[in-house]
Amino acid sequence: MPKDYYETLGVSRTAGADEIKKSYRKLSREYHPDVKPGDKQAEAKFKEVQQAYDVVGDADKRKKYDQFGHAFDQAGGPGGGFNWQGGPGGQGGMQFDLGDIFGQGGIDLGDIFGGGAFGGGGRGGTKRGRARKGQDVQATVQIPFLVAALGGEHDVTLTTGDRSERLTLKIPAGVDNGSVIRLAGQGQPGVGKAPPGDLLVTLQVAPHGYFRREGSNILVDIPVSMVEAALGAKVDVPTLSDGIVSMSIPAGAASGMKLRLRSKGVVDLKTKERGDQYAVLKIVTPKQLDAASQELLQKFAELNPQDPRKGLWGQ
């Protein structure tokens, strides 16, 4: 036999309407799915309470129930019209008024659930979600090449939704395209007493005028003249952090030769070791030669015959 509705609500058959409603509110708060998520027994109990109150809380249905018991409404069954969907979503399923459960303005849902079981403001009457951390916010910013390589601070203006904020990002040395910086607590506000989300900033590194990067190594093209390449020379080479340094070009250097400057590259974020810098030689030939220069170069070719392509294609 179905459980007696008065027993379900914990009241006597002579209980007044106010006592019945008070007991109903208390039990609904205790077994509400948002208070005990995933608790099947609590969910079943909550359903029983709603069915019982639908009958006993209605003067006309209560009168019939007192007279005929659970057979009072054969057309729709006791508590007809209920279709419990289960869970806190409230989509379809049993209809119940949170104003009946929590009171119309008399009880603060934050007091009932510690400020977190239902999000947003206001009192009673509207069902809301459980306390949860705020959503993370994602943004992409471009930073200068040298800031990415050497680290430092970089000011940016981030716009999320309808909010713009000026922030100073602390950039660790060695970040690269796609690196992500997490700013804790800078995301969307949390619901109830839950903390806010985080701000995830994806970095894009702007190209440099002459430096380029390969992993933790830095490359820079160094133009040299034919004479410097042939006879050797000392040339100035820019570096990331040490300014201009002097580098020796060996005699007979070829275009494309890489000369290494140890530990003048970028710090590897994983190993914490600094890469190297390479000076890539680019031999520059004069675009115009006067007659005397052409005669000298011709004489040079006669004195130093060479075929740089000899043997390259099976000759």
CSV table of C-alpha atoms in Angstrom, one decimal:
chain,number,residue,atom,x,y,z
A,1,MET,CA,0.0,0.0,0.0
A,2,PRO,CA,1.2,3.6,-0.7
A,3,LYS,CA,2.6,5.3,2.3
A,4,ASP,CA,0.1,7.6,4.2
A,5,TYR,CA,0.6,11.2,3.0
A,6,TYR,CA,0.3,12.5,6.6
A,7,GLU,CA,3.0,10.1,7.7
A,8,THR,CA,5.2,11.2,4.8
A,9,LEU,CA,4.9,14.8,5.9
A,10,GLY,CA,5.4,13.9,9.5
A,11,VAL,CA,2.1,15.5,10.7
A,12,SER,CA,-1.1,14.2,12.3
A,13,ARG,CA,-4.4,14.0,10.4
A,14,THR,CA,-5.7,16.9,12.5
A,15,ALA,CA,-2.8,19.2,11.6
A,16,GLY,CA,-3.7,22.7,10.4
A,17,ALA,CA,-2.7,24.1,7.0
A,18,ASP,CA,0.2,26.2,8.5
A,19,GLU,CA,1.7,23.2,10.3
A,20,ILE,CA,1.4,21.1,7.1
A,21,LYS,CA,3.1,23.8,5.1
A,22,LYS,CA,5.9,24.2,7.7
A,23,SER,CA,6.6,20.5,7.7
A,24,TYR,CA,6.6,20.4,3.9
A,25,ARG,CA,9.1,23.2,3.6
A,26,LYS,CA,11.4,21.6,6.1
A,27,LEU,CA,11.4,18.2,4.4
A,28,SER,CA,11.7,19.8,0.9
A,29,ARG,CA,14.8,21.7,2.0
A,30,GLU,CA,16.3,18.6,3.6
A,31,TYR,CA,15.8,16.3,0.6
A,32,HIS,CA,16.1,18.8,-2.3
A,33,PRO,CA,18.2,17.4,-5.1
A,34,ASP,CA,20.4,20.5,-5.1
A,35,VAL,CA,21.2,19.9,-1.5
A,36,LYS,CA,22.0,16.2,-1.9
A,37,PRO,CA,23.0,15.8,-5.6
A,38,GLY,CA,23.2,12.2,-6.8
A,39,ASP,CA,21.5,10.8,-3.7
A,40,LYS,CA,18.8,8.5,-5.1
A,41,GLN,CA,17.2,7.9,-1.7
A,42,ALA,CA,16.9,11.7,-1.0
A,43,GLU,CA,15.5,12.1,-4.5
A,44,ALA,CA,12.8,9.5,-3.9
A,45,LYS,CA,12.0,11.0,-0.5
A,46,PHE,CA,11.7,14.5,-2.1
A,47,LYS,CA,9.3,13.1,-4.7
A,48,GLU,CA,7.2,11.5,-2.0
A,49,VAL,CA,7.0,14.8,-0.1
A,50,GLN,CA,5.9,16.7,-3.2
A,51,GLN,CA,3.2,14.1,-3.9
A,52,ALA,CA,1.9,14.2,-0.4
A,53,TYR,CA,1.8,17.9,-0.1
A,54,ASP,CA,0.0,18.2,-3.5
A,55,VAL,CA,-2.8,16.3,-1.9
A,56,VAL,CA,-2.8,17.2,1.8
A,57,GLY,CA,-1.8,20.8,1.1
A,58,ASP,CA,-4.9,21.3,-1.1
A,59,ALA,CA,-8.1,21.7,1.0
A,60,ASP,CA,-10.4,20.0,-1.6
A,61,LYS,CA,-8.0,17.1,-2.3
A,62,ARG,CA,-7.4,16.6,1.4
A,63,LYS,CA,-11.1,16.3,2.1
A,64,LYS,CA,-11.5,13.6,-0.5
A,65,TYR,CA,-8.3,11.9,0.6
A,66,ASP,CA,-9.5,11.8,4.2
A,67,GLN,CA,-12.7,10.2,3.1
A,68,PHE,CA,-11.5,7.7,0.4
A,69,GLY,CA,-7.7,7.4,1.0
A,70,HIS,CA,-5.5,6.8,-2.0
A,71,ALA,CA,-8.4,5.9,-4.2
A,72,PHE,CA,-9.8,9.4,-3.8
A,73,ASP,CA,-9.0,10.3,-7.5
A,74,GLN,CA,-9.3,7.2,-9.7
A,75,ALA,CA,-9.2,9.4,-12.8
A,76,GLY,CA,-5.8,10.8,-12.2
A,77,GLY,CA,-4.6,8.7,-9.3
A,78,PRO,CA,-3.4,10.1,-6.0
A,79,GLY,CA,-1.4,13.2,-6.8
A,80,GLY,CA,-2.5,13.1,-10.4
A,81,GLY,CA,-0.7,15.3,-12.8
A,82,PHE,CA,2.8,14.6,-11.5
A,83,ASN,CA,5.6,13.5,-13.9
A,84,TRP,CA,8.8,13.5,-12.0
A,85,GLN,CA,11.8,14.1,-14.3
A,86,GLY,CA,14.5,13.6,-11.6
A,87,GLY,CA,17.4,15.8,-10.8
A,88,PRO,CA,17.6,19.6,-10.3
A,89,GLY,CA,17.1,20.6,-13.9
A,90,GLY,CA,13.3,21.2,-13.6
A,91,GLN,CA,12.8,20.5,-17.3
A,92,GLY,CA,9.3,19.0,-17.6
A,93,GLY,CA,8.5,16.5,-14.8
A,94,MET,CA,7.0,17.4,-11.5
A,95,GLN,CA,6.0,21.0,-11.0
A,96,PHE,CA,6.5,22.5,-7.6
A,97,ASP,CA,6.8,26.1,-6.4
A,98,LEU,CA,10.0,27.0,-4.5
A,99,GLY,CA,7.9,29.8,-3.0
A,100,ASP,CA,6.0,27.1,-1.2
A,101,ILE,CA,9.1,25.3,-0.2
A,102,PHE,CA,11.2,28.3,0.9
A,103,GLY,CA,8.5,30.9,1.6
A,104,GLN,CA,7.7,34.0,-0.4
A,105,GLY,CA,10.4,36.4,0.7
A,106,GLY,CA,10.6,35.0,4.2
A,107,ILE,CA,13.7,32.8,3.8
A,108,ASP,CA,17.0,33.6,2.1
A,109,LEU,CA,18.2,30.8,-0.1
A,110,GLY,CA,21.8,31.8,0.8
A,111,ASP,CA,21.0,31.1,4.5
A,112,ILE,CA,19.6,27.7,3.6
A,113,PHE,CA,22.4,26.5,1.4
A,114,GLY,CA,25.3,28.6,2.8
A,115,GLY,CA,25.1,31.1,0.0
A,116,GLY,CA,26.2,28.6,-2.6
A,117,ALA,CA,23.5,26.2,-3.5
A,118,PHE,CA,21.6,28.7,-5.6
A,119,GLY,CA,23.4,31.3,-7.7
A,120,GLY,CA,22.5,34.9,-8.2
A,121,GLY,CA,20.6,37.3,-6.0
A,122,GLY,CA,17.1,37.6,-4.8
A,123,ARG,CA,15.0,35.6,-2.4
A,124,GLY,CA,12.8,32.5,-3.0
A,125,GLY,CA,10.5,31.7,-5.9
A,126,THR,CA,13.1,31.0,-8.6
A,127,LYS,CA,15.3,27.9,-8.9
A,128,ARG,CA,19.0,28.5,-9.4
A,129,GLY,CA,22.1,26.4,-9.8
A,130,ARG,CA,24.5,25.1,-7.1
A,131,ALA,CA,27.6,27.0,-6.1
A,132,ARG,CA,30.3,26.7,-8.7
A,133,LYS,CA,33.6,28.2,-9.7
A,134,GLY,CA,33.5,31.0,-12.2
A,135,GLN,CA,34.3,30.2,-15.8
A,136,ASP,CA,37.8,30.7,-17.1
A,137,VAL,CA,38.3,33.5,-19.6
A,138,GLN,CA,40.7,33.1,-22.6
A,139,ALA,CA,42.5,35.9,-24.4
A,140,THR,CA,45.4,36.3,-26.9
A,141,VAL,CA,47.9,39.1,-26.8
A,142,GLN,CA,51.0,39.9,-28.8
A,143,ILE,CA,54.3,40.7,-27.0
A,144,PRO,CA,57.6,42.0,-28.3
A,145,PHE,CA,60.3,39.5,-29.4
A,146,LEU,CA,62.8,40.7,-26.8
A,147,VAL,CA,60.3,40.5,-24.0
A,148,ALA,CA,59.5,36.9,-24.9
A,149,ALA,CA,63.2,36.0,-25.1
A,150,LEU,CA,64.5,37.8,-22.1
A,151,GLY,CA,61.4,38.1,-19.9
A,152,GLY,CA,60.0,41.2,-18.3
A,153,GLU,CA,56.7,43.1,-17.8
A,154,HIS,CA,54.4,44.0,-20.6
A,155,ASP,CA,51.2,46.2,-20.2
A,156,VAL,CA,48.1,45.1,-22.1
A,157,THR,CA,44.5,46.1,-22.3
A,158,LEU,CA,42.2,43.0,-22.2
A,159,THR,CA,38.5,43.2,-23.2
A,160,THR,CA,36.3,40.4,-22.0
A,161,GLY,CA,32.6,40.8,-22.7
A,162,ASP,CA,31.7,44.4,-21.8
A,163,ARG,CA,34.7,44.9,-19.5
A,164,SER,CA,38.1,46.3,-20.4
A,165,GLU,CA,41.0,46.1,-18.0
A,166,ARG,CA,44.6,47.3,-18.0
A,167,LEU,CA,46.9,44.6,-16.8
A,168,THR,CA,50.7,44.2,-16.4
A,169,LEU,CA,51.7,40.7,-17.5
A,170,LYS,CA,54.9,39.2,-15.9
A,171,ILE,CA,56.5,37.4,-18.8
A,172,PRO,CA,59.0,34.6,-17.9
A,173,ALA,CA,62.1,34.5,-20.1
A,174,GLY,CA,61.9,31.9,-22.9
A,175,VAL,CA,58.1,31.9,-23.7
A,176,ASP,CA,57.2,31.4,-27.3
A,177,ASN,CA,54.2,31.4,-29.6
A,178,GLY,CA,51.4,29.5,-28.0
A,179,SER,CA,52.7,29.8,-24.4
A,180,VAL,CA,49.9,30.4,-21.9
A,181,ILE,CA,50.0,32.5,-18.8
A,182,ARG,CA,47.4,31.8,-16.1
A,183,LEU,CA,46.1,34.7,-14.0
A,184,ALA,CA,44.3,33.2,-11.1
A,185,GLY,CA,41.0,34.8,-10.1
A,186,GLN,CA,40.8,37.1,-13.1
A,187,GLY,CA,38.1,35.2,-14.9
A,188,GLN,CA,34.3,35.3,-14.5
A,189,PRO,CA,32.9,35.6,-11.0
A,190,GLY,CA,31.9,32.4,-9.1
A,191,VAL,CA,28.3,31.6,-8.2
A,192,GLY,CA,27.5,31.9,-4.5
A,193,LYS,CA,30.7,31.7,-2.4
A,194,ALA,CA,32.6,29.8,-5.1
A,195,PRO,CA,35.9,31.5,-6.3
A,196,PRO,CA,36.1,33.3,-9.7
A,197,GLY,CA,37.6,31.6,-12.7
A,198,ASP,CA,41.1,32.3,-14.1
A,199,LEU,CA,42.3,34.3,-17.0
A,200,LEU,CA,44.3,32.3,-19.6
A,201,VAL,CA,46.4,34.5,-21.8
A,202,THR,CA,47.8,32.9,-24.9
A,203,LEU,CA,51.0,34.7,-26.2
A,204,GLN,CA,51.9,35.6,-29.7
A,205,VAL,CA,55.4,36.8,-30.3
A,206,ALA,CA,55.9,39.7,-32.7
A,207,PRO,CA,58.7,39.2,-35.2
A,208,HIS,CA,62.0,41.1,-34.7
A,209,GLY,CA,63.8,43.3,-37.2
A,210,TYR,CA,66.8,41.0,-37.5
A,211,PHE,CA,66.8,38.3,-34.8
A,212,ARG,CA,64.9,35.1,-35.4
A,213,ARG,CA,64.4,32.0,-33.2
A,214,GLU,CA,64.9,28.3,-33.6
A,215,GLY,CA,64.0,26.6,-30.4
A,216,SER,CA,66.3,28.1,-27.7
A,217,ASN,CA,68.8,29.3,-30.3
A,218,ILE,CA,68.9,32.8,-31.9
A,219,LEU,CA,70.0,33.4,-35.4
A,220,VAL,CA,71.0,36.7,-37.0
A,221,ASP,CA,72.2,37.3,-40.6
A,222,ILE,CA,75.6,39.1,-40.8
A,223,PRO,CA,76.4,40.7,-44.2
A,224,VAL,CA,80.2,40.4,-45.1
A,225,SER,CA,82.0,41.7,-48.2
A,226,MET,CA,83.9,39.4,-50.6
A,227,VAL,CA,87.1,40.7,-49.3
A,228,GLU,CA,86.2,40.0,-45.6
A,229,ALA,CA,85.0,36.5,-46.5
A,230,ALA,CA,88.1,35.8,-48.5
A,231,LEU,CA,90.8,37.3,-46.2
A,232,GLY,CA,89.0,37.0,-42.9
A,233,ALA,CA,88.0,39.9,-40.6
A,234,LYS,CA,86.5,41.1,-37.4
A,235,VAL,CA,82.9,42.2,-37.6
A,236,ASP,CA,80.3,43.6,-35.2
A,237,VAL,CA,77.5,41.2,-34.2
A,238,PRO,CA,74.4,42.2,-32.2
A,239,THR,CA,73.3,39.9,-29.3
A,240,LEU,CA,70.1,39.6,-27.3
A,241,SER,CA,71.4,40.8,-24.0
A,242,ASP,CA,75.1,41.8,-24.3
A,243,GLY,CA,74.8,44.5,-27.0
A,244,ILE,CA,77.3,44.5,-29.8
A,245,VAL,CA,80.1,42.0,-29.7
A,246,SER,CA,83.2,41.5,-32.0
A,247,MET,CA,83.4,38.2,-33.9
A,248,SER,CA,86.2,36.9,-36.0
A,249,ILE,CA,85.4,35.8,-39.6
A,250,PRO,CA,87.8,33.1,-40.8
A,251,ALA,CA,89.5,33.5,-44.1
A,252,GLY,CA,87.8,31.7,-46.9
A,253,ALA,CA,84.3,31.9,-45.2
A,254,ALA,CA,81.4,30.9,-47.4
A,255,SER,CA,77.9,32.4,-47.5
A,256,GLY,CA,75.6,30.6,-45.2
A,257,MET,CA,78.3,29.6,-42.7
A,258,LYS,CA,77.1,29.7,-39.1
A,259,LEU,CA,79.4,31.0,-36.4
A,260,ARG,CA,78.4,30.3,-32.8
A,261,LEU,CA,78.3,32.5,-29.8
A,262,ARG,CA,77.8,30.2,-26.8
A,263,SER,CA,75.1,30.7,-24.3
A,264,LYS,CA,73.8,33.9,-25.9
A,265,GLY,CA,70.4,32.4,-26.9
A,266,VAL,CA,67.1,31.9,-25.1
A,267,VAL,CA,66.5,30.1,-21.8
A,268,ASP,CA,64.8,26.8,-22.3
A,269,LEU,CA,61.6,26.8,-20.1
A,270,LYS,CA,62.0,23.1,-19.3
A,271,THR,CA,65.7,22.6,-18.9
A,272,LYS,CA,66.5,26.2,-17.7
A,273,GLU,CA,69.6,26.1,-19.9
A,274,ARG,CA,70.4,28.9,-22.3
A,275,GLY,CA,70.8,28.2,-26.0
A,276,ASP,CA,73.3,29.7,-28.4
A,277,GLN,CA,73.4,32.4,-30.9
A,278,TYR,CA,74.5,31.9,-34.5
A,279,ALA,CA,75.8,34.5,-36.8
A,280,VAL,CA,74.8,33.4,-40.3
A,281,LEU,CA,77.2,34.9,-42.9
A,282,LYS,CA,75.8,36.5,-46.0
A,283,ILE,CA,78.4,37.4,-48.6
A,284,VAL,CA,77.5,40.6,-50.4
A,285,THR,CA,78.9,41.3,-53.8
A,286,PRO,CA,79.1,44.8,-55.3
A,287,LYS,CA,76.3,45.5,-57.8
A,288,GLN,CA,78.4,47.8,-60.0
A,289,LEU,CA,82.2,47.7,-60.8
A,290,ASP,CA,84.3,50.2,-62.6
A,291,ALA,CA,86.7,49.2,-65.3
A,292,ALA,CA,89.7,49.0,-63.0
A,293,SER,CA,87.9,46.8,-60.5
A,294,GLN,CA,86.7,44.5,-63.2
A,295,GLU,CA,90.3,44.1,-64.5
A,296,LEU,CA,91.6,43.3,-61.0
A,297,LEU,CA,88.9,40.7,-60.5
A,298,GLN,CA,89.6,39.1,-63.9
A,299,LYS,CA,93.3,39.0,-63.0
A,300,PHE,CA,92.3,37.4,-59.6
A,301,ALA,CA,90.3,34.7,-61.4
A,302,GLU,CA,93.2,33.9,-63.7
A,303,LEU,CA,95.6,33.6,-60.8
A,304,ASN,CA,93.0,31.5,-58.7
A,305,PRO,CA,91.1,29.3,-61.1
A,306,GLN,CA,88.2,27.5,-59.4
A,307,ASP,CA,85.0,25.8,-60.2
A,308,PRO,CA,82.7,25.8,-57.1
A,309,ARG,CA,80.2,23.5,-58.8
A,310,LYS,CA,82.8,20.8,-59.7
A,311,GLY,CA,81.7,17.3,-58.6
A,312,LEU,CA,78.3,18.4,-57.3
A,313,TRP,CA,76.3,16.7,-60.1
A,314,GLY,CA,78.5,13.7,-60.8
A,315,GLN,CA,81.0,15.6,-63.0
